[in-house]
Amino acid sequence: MRNTFRRRLGWKLFLSYLAVVLLAAAVLVLAMELTLPRAFARHLEAMEMAMLSLGNQHLMADRDLASDLVVNFRTAVTEATLIALGVASLIALALSALMTRRIVQPVRQIMEASRDIARGNYGRILPLPNRPLAELDEIGQMAHSFNQMARQLATAETMRRQLIGDVSHELSTPLTVIKGSMEGLMDGVLPADATTFQQIHQEAARLQQLVADLQELSRVEAGAYELRCQPVDIGVLLAEIANRLHRQFADKGVALHVQPAPALSVVSADGDRIAQVLINLIGNALQYTPAGGEVMVTAVAQPGALCITVSDTGVGIPAAHLPHLFTRFYRVDKSRARASGGSGIGLTIARHLVEAHGGRIWAESEGEGQGSRFHFTLPLPRE
């Protein structure tokens, strides 16, 4: 019960006002108990002095005496009530101000912090009691949510700046090569032969692919594309992709194995988008698997979902890098040449496409030299 009161702002307000009312009533009663006898005694003394001054007139009718007694009693009660009410009001105001301050102060802190966030100061974090989230009241939970929002905005701002830097670097590398080659041709340093033109063409194609990847990333992150979902047989789709990539695997000397899909392998999905995800994952496995290795593609039915796994016997991934693989432009090996490392966007696009289908994607690896496994799920139709 006590924890319930601590976690609910409404109960806090109710109890604070109830405390004010009860305290005011207690002060009122106490003040009347202390002031009423004295006030009444004082008025009785005044009445006795008036009766003594009248001499023989003290034989007046009892009715008049009773009337005067009632009047004096009422006067005493009124006087005591006014005094008690004044004292109780002052104490109630002080207690209300204290309670209100304890409630309003956190709200003001949130308001000031929100202004700092609006000015771009994403590092503003509100102080919180050292208690579990479930034990905080509504204001405490709102402050916790505010801190989460501030951290996410700070992360988004950092990623935005990093994205600008990464895009600038990615674009500058092929442009520098193209410009250097053209200057070499104009100065006569490089021969105007097929090798030089082939190098320029490769860098231009790489630049064009990067721009296409950036456009695709922009669309999938903004959700500016339409999923044309229809029944797709994953077994048939895997066979088609394996046949499409067969020559690339043969040229590198890497074996590609596709296990037969289970009987329940038909999902409602956009076949072209899922093919894009599979080509990305299988191509990524080929890229990081040396000659003589192998890549395995399997599909396993799970409760309510179909899990597709692309595993390889390649270079592996350190555990520290696994949570960041699907971040745009992220590379495990920072020193890897851009030509062999890809654009660093494909896995990010794959994550967005899988999540758009209601699935999830993740990676596993035992470490360097131990190969890696990329899994993603697709919901199965409900029967």
Tab-separated table of C-alpha atoms in Angstrom:
chain	number	residue	atom	x	y	z
A	1	MET	CA	0.000	0.000	0.000
A	2	ARG	CA	2.796	2.392	0.860
A	3	ASN	CA	4.529	1.771	-2.474
A	4	THR	CA	1.229	2.419	-4.264
A	5	PHE	CA	0.954	5.846	-2.646
A	6	ARG	CA	4.577	6.602	-3.538
A	7	ARG	CA	4.058	5.706	-7.202
A	8	ARG	CA	0.803	7.626	-7.774
A	9	LEU	CA	0.765	11.386	-8.051
A	10	GLY	CA	-3.007	11.492	-7.605
A	11	TRP	CA	-2.763	9.762	-4.250
A	12	LYS	CA	0.008	12.139	-3.227
A	13	LEU	CA	-2.140	15.163	-4.032
A	14	PHE	CA	-5.156	13.660	-2.253
A	15	LEU	CA	-3.178	12.810	0.857
A	16	SER	CA	-1.458	16.201	0.907
A	17	TYR	CA	-4.767	18.085	0.759
A	18	LEU	CA	-6.294	15.686	3.286
A	19	ALA	CA	-3.360	16.385	5.597
A	20	VAL	CA	-3.922	20.125	5.167
A	21	VAL	CA	-7.623	19.768	6.021
A	22	LEU	CA	-6.997	17.529	9.023
A	23	LEU	CA	-4.216	19.744	10.320
A	24	ALA	CA	-6.353	22.845	9.910
A	25	ALA	CA	-9.218	21.157	11.775
A	26	ALA	CA	-6.875	20.007	14.528
A	27	VAL	CA	-5.427	23.490	14.910
A	28	LEU	CA	-8.938	24.949	14.919
A	29	VAL	CA	-10.095	22.617	17.678
A	30	LEU	CA	-6.914	23.093	19.696
A	31	ALA	CA	-7.103	26.863	19.384
A	32	MET	CA	-10.726	26.881	20.446
A	33	GLU	CA	-9.911	24.676	23.434
A	34	LEU	CA	-7.194	27.077	24.476
A	35	THR	CA	-8.927	30.389	23.753
A	36	LEU	CA	-12.607	29.672	24.352
A	37	PRO	CA	-12.450	29.221	28.179
A	38	ARG	CA	-10.420	32.368	28.624
A	39	ALA	CA	-12.643	34.418	26.327
A	40	PHE	CA	-15.799	33.136	27.984
A	41	ALA	CA	-14.391	33.778	31.497
A	42	ARG	CA	-13.428	37.286	30.488
A	43	HIS	CA	-16.915	38.044	29.224
A	44	LEU	CA	-18.476	36.571	32.411
A	45	GLU	CA	-16.283	38.815	34.554
A	46	ALA	CA	-17.428	41.802	32.534
A	47	MET	CA	-21.036	40.774	33.029
A	48	GLU	CA	-20.575	40.346	36.798
A	49	MET	CA	-19.019	43.790	37.114
A	50	ALA	CA	-21.934	45.260	35.223
A	51	MET	CA	-24.423	43.515	37.517
A	52	LEU	CA	-22.585	44.728	40.662
A	53	SER	CA	-22.625	48.284	39.388
A	54	LEU	CA	-26.390	48.143	39.141
A	55	GLY	CA	-26.766	47.427	42.850
A	56	ASN	CA	-30.265	46.290	43.614
A	57	GLN	CA	-31.010	45.791	39.955
A	58	HIS	CA	-29.462	42.321	40.211
A	59	LEU	CA	-32.985	41.133	40.904
A	60	MET	CA	-33.875	41.566	37.218
A	61	ALA	CA	-35.721	38.854	35.539
A	62	ASP	CA	-33.912	35.535	34.922
A	63	ARG	CA	-34.896	35.793	31.307
A	64	ASP	CA	-32.783	38.885	30.809
A	65	LEU	CA	-29.840	37.239	32.616
A	66	ALA	CA	-30.043	34.146	30.449
A	67	SER	CA	-30.211	36.313	27.356
A	68	ASP	CA	-27.066	38.175	28.349
A	69	LEU	CA	-25.324	34.882	29.115
A	70	VAL	CA	-26.119	33.526	25.644
A	71	VAL	CA	-24.904	36.715	24.000
A	72	ASN	CA	-21.617	36.611	25.889
A	73	PHE	CA	-21.157	32.915	25.092
A	74	ARG	CA	-21.689	33.555	21.398
A	75	THR	CA	-19.266	36.427	21.479
A	76	ALA	CA	-16.651	34.261	23.165
A	77	VAL	CA	-17.144	31.447	20.652
A	78	THR	CA	-16.902	33.849	17.714
A	79	GLU	CA	-13.726	35.390	19.076
A	80	ALA	CA	-12.111	31.999	19.685
A	81	THR	CA	-13.180	30.743	16.271
A	82	LEU	CA	-11.692	33.755	14.504
A	83	ILE	CA	-8.387	33.320	16.321
A	84	ALA	CA	-8.292	29.581	15.627
A	85	LEU	CA	-9.279	30.087	12.000
A	86	GLY	CA	-6.503	32.600	11.478
A	87	VAL	CA	-3.856	30.312	12.985
A	88	ALA	CA	-5.152	27.281	11.071
A	89	SER	CA	-5.199	29.245	7.808
A	90	LEU	CA	-1.591	30.330	8.220
A	91	ILE	CA	-0.457	26.770	8.936
A	92	ALA	CA	-2.549	25.390	6.056
A	93	LEU	CA	-1.052	27.938	3.661
A	94	ALA	CA	2.466	27.063	4.762
A	95	LEU	CA	1.822	23.329	4.386
A	96	SER	CA	0.133	23.793	0.993
A	97	ALA	CA	3.060	25.891	-0.234
A	98	LEU	CA	5.476	23.169	0.858
A	99	MET	CA	3.479	20.398	-0.833
A	100	THR	CA	2.986	22.421	-4.002
A	101	ARG	CA	6.676	23.230	-4.182
A	102	ARG	CA	7.603	19.572	-3.972
A	103	ILE	CA	5.251	18.842	-6.870
A	104	VAL	CA	5.880	21.923	-9.006
A	105	GLN	CA	9.670	21.926	-8.705
A	106	PRO	CA	10.183	18.718	-10.747
A	107	VAL	CA	7.760	20.029	-13.373
A	108	ARG	CA	9.774	23.234	-13.626
A	109	GLN	CA	12.959	21.207	-13.996
A	110	ILE	CA	11.404	19.272	-16.864
A	111	MET	CA	10.236	22.527	-18.459
A	112	GLU	CA	13.712	24.088	-18.227
A	113	ALA	CA	15.332	20.915	-19.523
A	114	SER	CA	12.930	20.819	-22.483
A	115	ARG	CA	13.970	24.365	-23.347
A	116	ASP	CA	17.608	23.278	-23.321
A	117	ILE	CA	16.728	20.361	-25.597
A	118	ALA	CA	14.961	22.783	-27.963
A	119	ARG	CA	18.168	24.851	-28.079
A	120	GLY	CA	20.155	21.762	-29.079
A	121	ASN	CA	21.623	20.879	-25.681
A	122	TYR	CA	20.885	17.157	-25.815
A	123	GLY	CA	23.154	16.402	-22.866
A	124	ARG	CA	20.674	17.761	-20.301
A	125	ILE	CA	19.717	14.915	-17.953
A	126	LEU	CA	17.269	15.263	-15.073
A	127	PRO	CA	18.213	13.913	-11.633
A	128	LEU	CA	16.221	10.889	-10.511
A	129	PRO	CA	15.858	9.152	-7.142
A	130	ASN	CA	17.982	6.064	-6.717
A	131	ARG	CA	14.983	3.738	-6.902
A	132	PRO	CA	13.657	1.245	-9.462
A	133	LEU	CA	11.471	2.714	-12.185
A	134	ALA	CA	8.403	0.828	-10.925
A	135	GLU	CA	8.664	2.649	-7.576
A	136	LEU	CA	8.705	6.156	-9.070
A	137	ASP	CA	5.555	8.287	-9.232
A	138	GLU	CA	4.170	9.759	-12.440
A	139	ILE	CA	6.509	12.766	-12.365
A	140	GLY	CA	9.504	10.514	-11.746
A	141	GLN	CA	8.512	8.255	-14.632
A	142	MET	CA	7.985	11.296	-16.850
A	143	ALA	CA	11.491	12.513	-15.946
A	144	HIS	CA	12.841	9.056	-16.780
A	145	SER	CA	11.081	9.135	-20.173
A	146	PHE	CA	12.448	12.633	-20.738
A	147	ASN	CA	15.985	11.387	-20.077
A	148	GLN	CA	15.435	8.541	-22.525
A	149	MET	CA	14.230	11.010	-25.151
A	150	ALA	CA	17.253	13.260	-24.546
A	151	ARG	CA	19.654	10.326	-24.944
A	152	GLN	CA	17.935	9.183	-28.133
A	153	LEU	CA	18.066	12.698	-29.561
A	154	ALA	CA	21.738	12.924	-28.650
A	155	THR	CA	22.351	9.577	-30.361
A	156	ALA	CA	20.389	10.689	-33.432
A	157	GLU	CA	22.373	13.931	-33.607
A	158	THR	CA	25.639	12.026	-33.316
A	159	MET	CA	24.540	9.618	-36.035
A	160	ARG	CA	23.485	12.538	-38.239
A	161	ARG	CA	26.894	14.147	-37.951
A	162	GLN	CA	28.578	10.806	-38.477
A	163	LEU	CA	26.380	10.165	-41.516
A	164	ILE	CA	27.408	13.477	-43.066
A	165	GLY	CA	31.061	12.667	-42.452
A	166	ASP	CA	30.731	9.101	-43.765
A	167	VAL	CA	28.851	10.165	-46.890
A	168	SER	CA	31.420	12.889	-47.553
A	169	HIS	CA	34.232	10.365	-47.186
A	170	GLU	CA	32.495	7.753	-49.309
A	171	LEU	CA	31.873	10.256	-52.091
A	172	SER	CA	35.295	11.863	-51.922
A	173	THR	CA	37.220	8.591	-52.361
A	174	PRO	CA	36.013	7.689	-55.889
A	175	LEU	CA	35.904	11.340	-56.910
A	176	THR	CA	39.555	11.740	-55.866
A	177	VAL	CA	40.530	8.682	-57.892
A	178	ILE	CA	38.596	9.889	-60.940
A	179	LYS	CA	40.037	13.382	-60.686
A	180	GLY	CA	43.585	12.067	-60.235
A	181	SER	CA	43.232	9.766	-63.230
A	182	MET	CA	41.873	12.554	-65.411
A	183	GLU	CA	44.686	14.895	-64.368
A	184	GLY	CA	47.193	12.131	-65.137
A	185	LEU	CA	45.668	11.713	-68.597
A	186	MET	CA	45.738	15.462	-69.269
A	187	ASP	CA	49.355	15.759	-68.114
A	188	GLY	CA	50.403	12.686	-70.040
A	189	VAL	CA	51.506	10.873	-66.886
A	190	LEU	CA	48.997	8.061	-67.367
A	191	PRO	CA	48.669	6.303	-70.681
A	192	ALA	CA	45.349	6.632	-72.481
A	193	ASP	CA	44.819	2.890	-72.648
A	194	ALA	CA	42.088	0.453	-71.714
A	195	THR	CA	43.512	-0.103	-68.200
A	196	THR	CA	43.285	3.584	-67.268
A	197	PHE	CA	39.795	3.961	-68.691
A	198	GLN	CA	38.713	0.754	-66.960
A	199	GLN	CA	39.914	2.164	-63.618
A	200	ILE	CA	37.982	5.386	-64.158
A	201	HIS	CA	34.898	3.428	-65.185
A	202	GLN	CA	35.089	1.249	-62.037
A	203	GLU	CA	35.292	4.273	-59.767
A	204	ALA	CA	32.390	5.958	-61.583
A	205	ALA	CA	30.324	2.758	-61.255
A	206	ARG	CA	31.242	2.575	-57.580
A	207	LEU	CA	30.154	6.184	-57.119
A	208	GLN	CA	26.890	5.474	-58.934
A	209	GLN	CA	26.245	2.407	-56.745
A	210	LEU	CA	26.894	4.432	-53.601
A	211	VAL	CA	24.395	7.091	-54.667
A	212	ALA	CA	21.832	4.366	-55.448
A	213	ASP	CA	22.434	2.790	-52.027
A	214	LEU	CA	21.977	6.144	-50.318
A	215	GLN	CA	18.734	6.728	-52.180
A	216	GLU	CA	17.504	3.254	-51.252
A	217	LEU	CA	18.501	3.808	-47.617
A	218	SER	CA	16.643	7.099	-47.564
A	219	ARG	CA	13.496	5.431	-48.887
A	220	VAL	CA	13.516	2.479	-46.507
A	221	GLU	CA	14.292	4.606	-43.443
A	222	ALA	CA	11.476	6.990	-44.338
A	223	GLY	CA	9.132	4.131	-45.216
A	224	ALA	CA	8.629	5.737	-48.624
A	225	TYR	CA	8.046	2.477	-50.456
A	226	GLU	CA	5.193	0.070	-50.907
A	227	LEU	CA	5.326	-3.581	-49.926
A	228	ARG	CA	3.526	-5.723	-52.476
A	229	CYS	CA	2.872	-8.683	-50.220
A	230	GLN	CA	1.691	-11.930	-51.712
A	231	PRO	CA	2.303	-15.644	-51.008
A	232	VAL	CA	6.005	-16.366	-51.516
A	233	ASP	CA	7.540	-19.845	-51.373
A	234	ILE	CA	10.865	-19.290	-49.617
A	235	GLY	CA	12.219	-22.634	-50.899
A	236	VAL	CA	11.680	-21.592	-54.499
A	237	LEU	CA	13.082	-18.110	-53.829
A	238	LEU	CA	16.257	-19.541	-52.255
A	239	ALA	CA	16.794	-21.847	-55.245
A	240	GLU	CA	16.440	-18.917	-57.673
A	241	ILE	CA	18.930	-16.759	-55.755
A	242	ALA	CA	21.416	-19.647	-55.461
A	243	ASN	CA	21.235	-20.157	-59.223
A	244	ARG	CA	21.714	-16.420	-59.783
A	245	LEU	CA	24.831	-16.255	-57.561
A	246	HIS	CA	26.306	-19.602	-58.626
A	247	ARG	CA	28.908	-18.106	-61.002
A	248	GLN	CA	30.210	-15.626	-58.410
A	249	PHE	CA	30.745	-18.419	-55.866
A	250	ALA	CA	32.403	-20.615	-58.479
A	251	ASP	CA	34.796	-17.833	-59.528
A	252	LYS	CA	35.963	-17.360	-55.927
A	253	GLY	CA	36.080	-21.036	-55.087
A	254	VAL	CA	33.481	-20.904	-52.301
A	255	ALA	CA	30.780	-23.561	-52.022
A	256	LEU	CA	27.151	-22.482	-51.677
A	257	HIS	CA	24.733	-24.948	-50.091
A	258	VAL	CA	20.992	-24.367	-49.824
A	259	GLN	CA	19.135	-26.848	-47.656
A	260	PRO	CA	15.601	-27.752	-48.709
A	261	ALA	CA	13.033	-25.554	-47.036
A	262	PRO	CA	10.417	-27.086	-44.727
A	263	ALA	CA	6.954	-27.898	-45.989
A	264	LEU	CA	5.449	-24.795	-44.376
A	265	SER	CA	7.687	-22.248	-46.105
A	266	VAL	CA	5.101	-20.032	-47.786
A	267	VAL	CA	4.972	-16.534	-46.278
A	268	SER	CA	3.105	-13.365	-47.139
A	269	ALA	CA	5.857	-11.007	-48.270
A	270	ASP	CA	7.188	-8.813	-51.033
A	271	GLY	CA	9.271	-11.298	-53.000
A	272	ASP	CA	11.543	-8.676	-54.544
A	273	ARG	CA	12.345	-7.096	-51.157
A	274	ILE	CA	13.049	-10.446	-49.486
A	275	ALA	CA	15.228	-11.396	-52.457
A	276	GLN	CA	17.105	-8.122	-51.895
A	277	VAL	CA	17.707	-9.085	-48.255
A	278	LEU	CA	18.894	-12.592	-49.189
A	279	ILE	CA	21.217	-11.374	-51.938
A	280	ASN	CA	22.691	-8.873	-49.510
A	281	LEU	CA	23.302	-11.456	-46.788
A	282	ILE	CA	24.581	-14.184	-49.124
A	283	GLY	CA	26.775	-11.710	-50.987
A	284	ASN	CA	28.120	-10.414	-47.686
A	285	ALA	CA	28.962	-14.000	-46.646
A	286	LEU	CA	30.750	-14.596	-49.967
A	287	GLN	CA	32.732	-11.386	-49.557
A	288	TYR	CA	34.166	-12.395	-46.167
A	289	THR	CA	34.669	-16.110	-46.832
A	290	PRO	CA	38.062	-17.094	-48.298
A	291	ALA	CA	38.493	-19.571	-51.137
A	292	GLY	CA	37.829	-23.133	-50.049
A	293	GLY	CA	35.167	-22.080	-47.555
A	294	GLU	CA	31.457	-22.576	-47.762
A	295	VAL	CA	28.206	-20.690	-47.238
A	296	MET	CA	25.075	-22.442	-45.974
A	297	VAL	CA	21.502	-21.165	-46.310
A	298	THR	CA	18.780	-22.814	-44.229
A	299	ALA	CA	15.113	-22.158	-43.461
A	300	VAL	CA	13.556	-23.492	-40.277
A	301	ALA	CA	9.934	-23.226	-39.225
A	302	GLN	CA	9.397	-21.792	-35.750
A	303	PRO	CA	6.179	-21.112	-33.811
A	304	GLY	CA	4.492	-18.398	-35.858
A	305	ALA	CA	7.553	-17.554	-37.969
A	306	LEU	CA	10.015	-18.846	-40.537
A	307	CYS	CA	13.683	-18.321	-39.601
A	308	ILE	CA	16.178	-18.053	-42.474
A	309	THR	CA	19.885	-18.372	-41.648
A	310	VAL	CA	22.914	-17.540	-43.787
A	311	SER	CA	26.034	-19.036	-42.206
A	312	ASP	CA	29.610	-19.035	-43.447
A	313	THR	CA	33.076	-20.301	-42.545
A	314	GLY	CA	34.628	-16.893	-43.083
A	315	VAL	CA	36.660	-14.445	-41.022
A	316	GLY	CA	34.123	-14.188	-38.192
A	317	ILE	CA	33.063	-11.148	-36.181
A	318	PRO	CA	34.298	-10.080	-32.726
A	319	ALA	CA	31.516	-10.016	-30.148
A	320	ALA	CA	31.942	-6.283	-29.504
A	321	HIS	CA	30.929	-5.495	-33.092
A	322	LEU	CA	27.791	-7.647	-33.319
A	323	PRO	CA	25.331	-5.031	-31.936
A	324	HIS	CA	26.525	-2.433	-34.473
A	325	LEU	CA	26.565	-4.445	-37.701
A	326	PHE	CA	23.235	-3.045	-38.887
A	327	THR	CA	24.244	0.583	-38.312
A	328	ARG	CA	24.809	2.501	-41.514
A	329	PHE	CA	28.431	2.757	-42.697
A	330	TYR	CA	29.637	0.547	-39.838
A	331	ARG	CA	32.632	-1.672	-40.596
A	332	VAL	CA	34.281	-4.237	-38.376
A	333	ASP	CA	37.681	-3.622	-39.933
A	334	LYS	CA	38.229	0.143	-40.110
A	335	SER	CA	41.380	-0.325	-42.163
A	336	ARG	CA	39.629	-2.376	-44.838
A	337	ALA	CA	39.780	-0.826	-48.261
A	338	ARG	CA	36.540	0.760	-49.363
A	339	ALA	CA	36.632	-1.202	-52.581
A	340	SER	CA	36.483	-4.509	-50.707
A	341	GLY	CA	34.423	-3.354	-47.743
A	342	GLY	CA	31.308	-2.267	-49.615
A	343	SER	CA	29.329	0.860	-48.856
A	344	GLY	CA	28.357	-0.181	-45.336
A	345	ILE	CA	24.673	0.384	-46.117
A	346	GLY	CA	23.431	-3.018	-47.251
A	347	LEU	CA	22.868	-4.511	-43.799
A	348	THR	CA	21.036	-1.369	-42.685
A	349	ILE	CA	18.684	-1.658	-45.669
A	350	ALA	CA	18.182	-5.353	-44.929
A	351	ARG	CA	17.217	-4.599	-41.320
A	352	HIS	CA	14.607	-2.037	-42.358
A	353	LEU	CA	13.110	-4.366	-44.980
A	354	VAL	CA	12.868	-7.296	-42.569
A	355	GLU	CA	11.304	-5.148	-39.845
A	356	ALA	CA	8.833	-3.745	-42.378
A	357	HIS	CA	7.627	-7.321	-42.892
A	358	GLY	CA	7.123	-7.741	-39.136
A	359	GLY	CA	10.271	-9.816	-38.622
A	360	ARG	CA	13.621	-9.248	-36.983
A	361	ILE	CA	17.253	-9.745	-37.996
A	362	TRP	CA	20.378	-10.396	-35.967
A	363	ALA	CA	23.917	-11.763	-36.263
A	364	GLU	CA	25.937	-14.329	-34.311
A	365	SER	CA	29.600	-15.286	-34.314
A	366	GLU	CA	32.000	-17.099	-32.004
A	367	GLY	CA	34.763	-14.647	-32.864
A	368	GLU	CA	37.487	-14.043	-35.423
A	369	GLY	CA	38.136	-16.975	-37.706
A	370	GLN	CA	35.024	-18.797	-36.462
A	371	GLY	CA	32.620	-17.782	-39.199
A	372	SER	CA	29.325	-15.971	-38.707
A	373	ARG	CA	25.574	-16.510	-38.908
A	374	PHE	CA	22.937	-14.015	-39.967
A	375	HIS	CA	19.345	-14.836	-39.046
A	376	PHE	CA	16.089	-13.155	-39.953
A	377	THR	CA	12.495	-14.153	-39.378
A	378	LEU	CA	9.303	-13.700	-41.356
A	379	PRO	CA	5.837	-14.218	-39.849
A	380	LEU	CA	3.975	-17.279	-41.055
A	381	PRO	CA	0.317	-16.887	-42.095
A	382	ARG	CA	-2.159	-17.674	-39.343
A	383	GLU	CA	-4.269	-20.716	-40.014
